[in-house]
């Protein structure tokens, strides 16, 4: 029997982003073995602590470029689009 689609949602499903990425995904393994926090200490002297706008997190920027290199994404604009739609990259 074919039902007509209802414009209202009757069920609520709770989903976490963690559950959407498989346990054996390459990026989970990399995150488990590599601690990228050393980057923040290495570049701290390049940032002003009391002047200017708040900076983007250098660890996040490095991880973005690392993803681009790892998955062969050459364009930074394309990389931003890929990160927006791929849950594993987040």
mmCIF file of C-alpha atoms in Angstrom:
data_model
loop_
_atom_site.group_PDB
_atom_site.id
_atom_site.type_symbol
_atom_site.label_atom_id
_atom_site.label_comp_id
_atom_site.label_asym_id
_atom_site.label_seq_id
_atom_site.Cartn_x
_atom_site.Cartn_y
_atom_site.Cartn_z
ATOM 1 C CA UNK A 1 0.000 0.000 0.000
ATOM 2 C CA UNK A 2 1.391 3.375 -0.999
ATOM 3 C CA UNK A 3 0.913 6.185 1.487
ATOM 4 C CA UNK A 4 0.906 9.859 0.718
ATOM 5 C CA UNK A 5 3.877 11.675 2.260
ATOM 6 C CA UNK A 6 2.983 13.648 5.337
ATOM 7 C CA UNK A 7 4.294 17.216 5.643
ATOM 8 C CA UNK A 8 4.676 16.756 9.407
ATOM 9 C CA UNK A 9 7.297 14.749 11.202
ATOM 10 C CA UNK A 10 5.877 12.383 13.810
ATOM 11 C CA UNK A 11 9.043 10.758 15.099
ATOM 12 C CA UNK A 12 12.156 12.234 16.602
ATOM 13 C CA UNK A 13 15.460 10.456 16.186
ATOM 14 C CA UNK A 14 18.536 11.434 18.170
ATOM 15 C CA UNK A 15 21.808 10.914 16.308
ATOM 16 C CA UNK A 16 25.298 11.847 17.436
ATOM 17 C CA UNK A 17 28.024 12.776 14.983
ATOM 18 C CA UNK A 18 30.269 10.148 16.583
ATOM 19 C CA UNK A 19 27.874 7.388 15.589
ATOM 20 C CA UNK A 20 27.911 8.461 11.926
ATOM 21 C CA UNK A 21 31.652 7.798 11.499
ATOM 22 C CA UNK A 22 32.749 4.140 11.442
ATOM 23 C CA UNK A 23 35.056 2.973 14.236
ATOM 24 C CA UNK A 24 37.722 1.835 11.763
ATOM 25 C CA UNK A 25 37.813 5.075 9.739
ATOM 26 C CA UNK A 26 41.311 6.311 8.835
ATOM 27 C CA UNK A 27 40.788 9.678 10.515
ATOM 28 C CA UNK A 28 39.788 8.035 13.810
ATOM 29 C CA UNK A 29 43.062 6.091 13.758
ATOM 30 C CA UNK A 30 45.084 9.226 13.024
ATOM 31 C CA UNK A 31 43.335 11.123 15.818
ATOM 32 C CA UNK A 32 44.021 8.264 18.213
ATOM 33 C CA UNK A 33 47.774 8.174 17.587
ATOM 34 C CA UNK A 34 48.716 11.777 16.779
ATOM 35 C CA UNK A 35 48.245 14.612 19.258
ATOM 36 C CA UNK A 36 48.184 17.858 17.283
ATOM 37 C CA UNK A 37 48.290 20.088 20.369
ATOM 38 C CA UNK A 38 52.026 20.658 19.877
ATOM 39 C CA UNK A 39 51.149 22.994 16.998
ATOM 40 C CA UNK A 40 49.581 25.524 19.334
ATOM 41 C CA UNK A 41 52.815 25.772 21.353
ATOM 42 C CA UNK A 42 54.966 26.028 18.215
ATOM 43 C CA UNK A 43 53.030 28.990 16.787
ATOM 44 C CA UNK A 44 52.085 30.827 19.998
ATOM 45 C CA UNK A 45 54.792 33.469 19.439
ATOM 46 C CA UNK A 46 53.228 34.374 16.072
ATOM 47 C CA UNK A 47 49.953 35.521 17.660
ATOM 48 C CA UNK A 48 49.350 38.725 19.612
ATOM 49 C CA UNK A 49 47.717 38.041 22.964
ATOM 50 C CA UNK A 50 46.251 41.497 23.608
ATOM 51 C CA UNK A 51 45.566 43.132 20.257
ATOM 52 C CA UNK A 52 43.472 42.447 17.189
ATOM 53 C CA UNK A 53 40.649 40.087 16.390
ATOM 54 C CA UNK A 54 40.488 36.591 17.858
ATOM 55 C CA UNK A 55 42.486 34.201 15.713
ATOM 56 C CA UNK A 56 41.321 30.943 14.237
ATOM 57 C CA UNK A 57 42.655 27.936 16.086
ATOM 58 C CA UNK A 58 45.984 26.949 14.465
ATOM 59 C CA UNK A 59 45.328 23.277 15.253
ATOM 60 C CA UNK A 60 42.092 23.393 13.260
ATOM 61 C CA UNK A 61 43.825 25.162 10.365
ATOM 62 C CA UNK A 62 46.599 22.569 10.337
ATOM 63 C CA UNK A 63 44.102 19.705 10.433
ATOM 64 C CA UNK A 64 42.224 21.229 7.509
ATOM 65 C CA UNK A 65 45.388 21.425 5.418
ATOM 66 C CA UNK A 66 46.331 17.913 6.513
ATOM 67 C CA UNK A 67 42.946 16.636 5.275
ATOM 68 C CA UNK A 68 43.475 18.386 1.967
ATOM 69 C CA UNK A 69 46.866 16.741 1.526
ATOM 70 C CA UNK A 70 45.678 13.328 2.707
ATOM 71 C CA UNK A 71 42.644 13.173 0.419
ATOM 72 C CA UNK A 72 44.116 15.053 -2.552
ATOM 73 C CA UNK A 73 41.955 18.164 -2.304
ATOM 74 C CA UNK A 74 44.019 20.877 -3.954
ATOM 75 C CA UNK A 75 41.662 23.829 -3.670
ATOM 76 C CA UNK A 76 41.122 25.446 -0.287
ATOM 77 C CA UNK A 77 37.605 26.452 -1.303
ATOM 78 C CA UNK A 78 36.839 22.869 -2.273
ATOM 79 C CA UNK A 79 38.353 21.728 1.016
ATOM 80 C CA UNK A 80 35.985 23.983 2.974
ATOM 81 C CA UNK A 81 33.025 22.584 0.991
ATOM 82 C CA UNK A 82 34.158 19.005 1.655
ATOM 83 C CA UNK A 83 34.517 19.660 5.377
ATOM 84 C CA UNK A 84 31.004 21.119 5.473
ATOM 85 C CA UNK A 85 29.415 17.965 4.025
ATOM 86 C CA UNK A 86 31.682 15.144 5.244
ATOM 87 C CA UNK A 87 31.001 14.280 8.869
ATOM 88 C CA UNK A 88 34.242 12.293 9.233
ATOM 89 C CA UNK A 89 36.288 15.407 8.504
ATOM 90 C CA UNK A 90 34.734 17.225 11.450
#
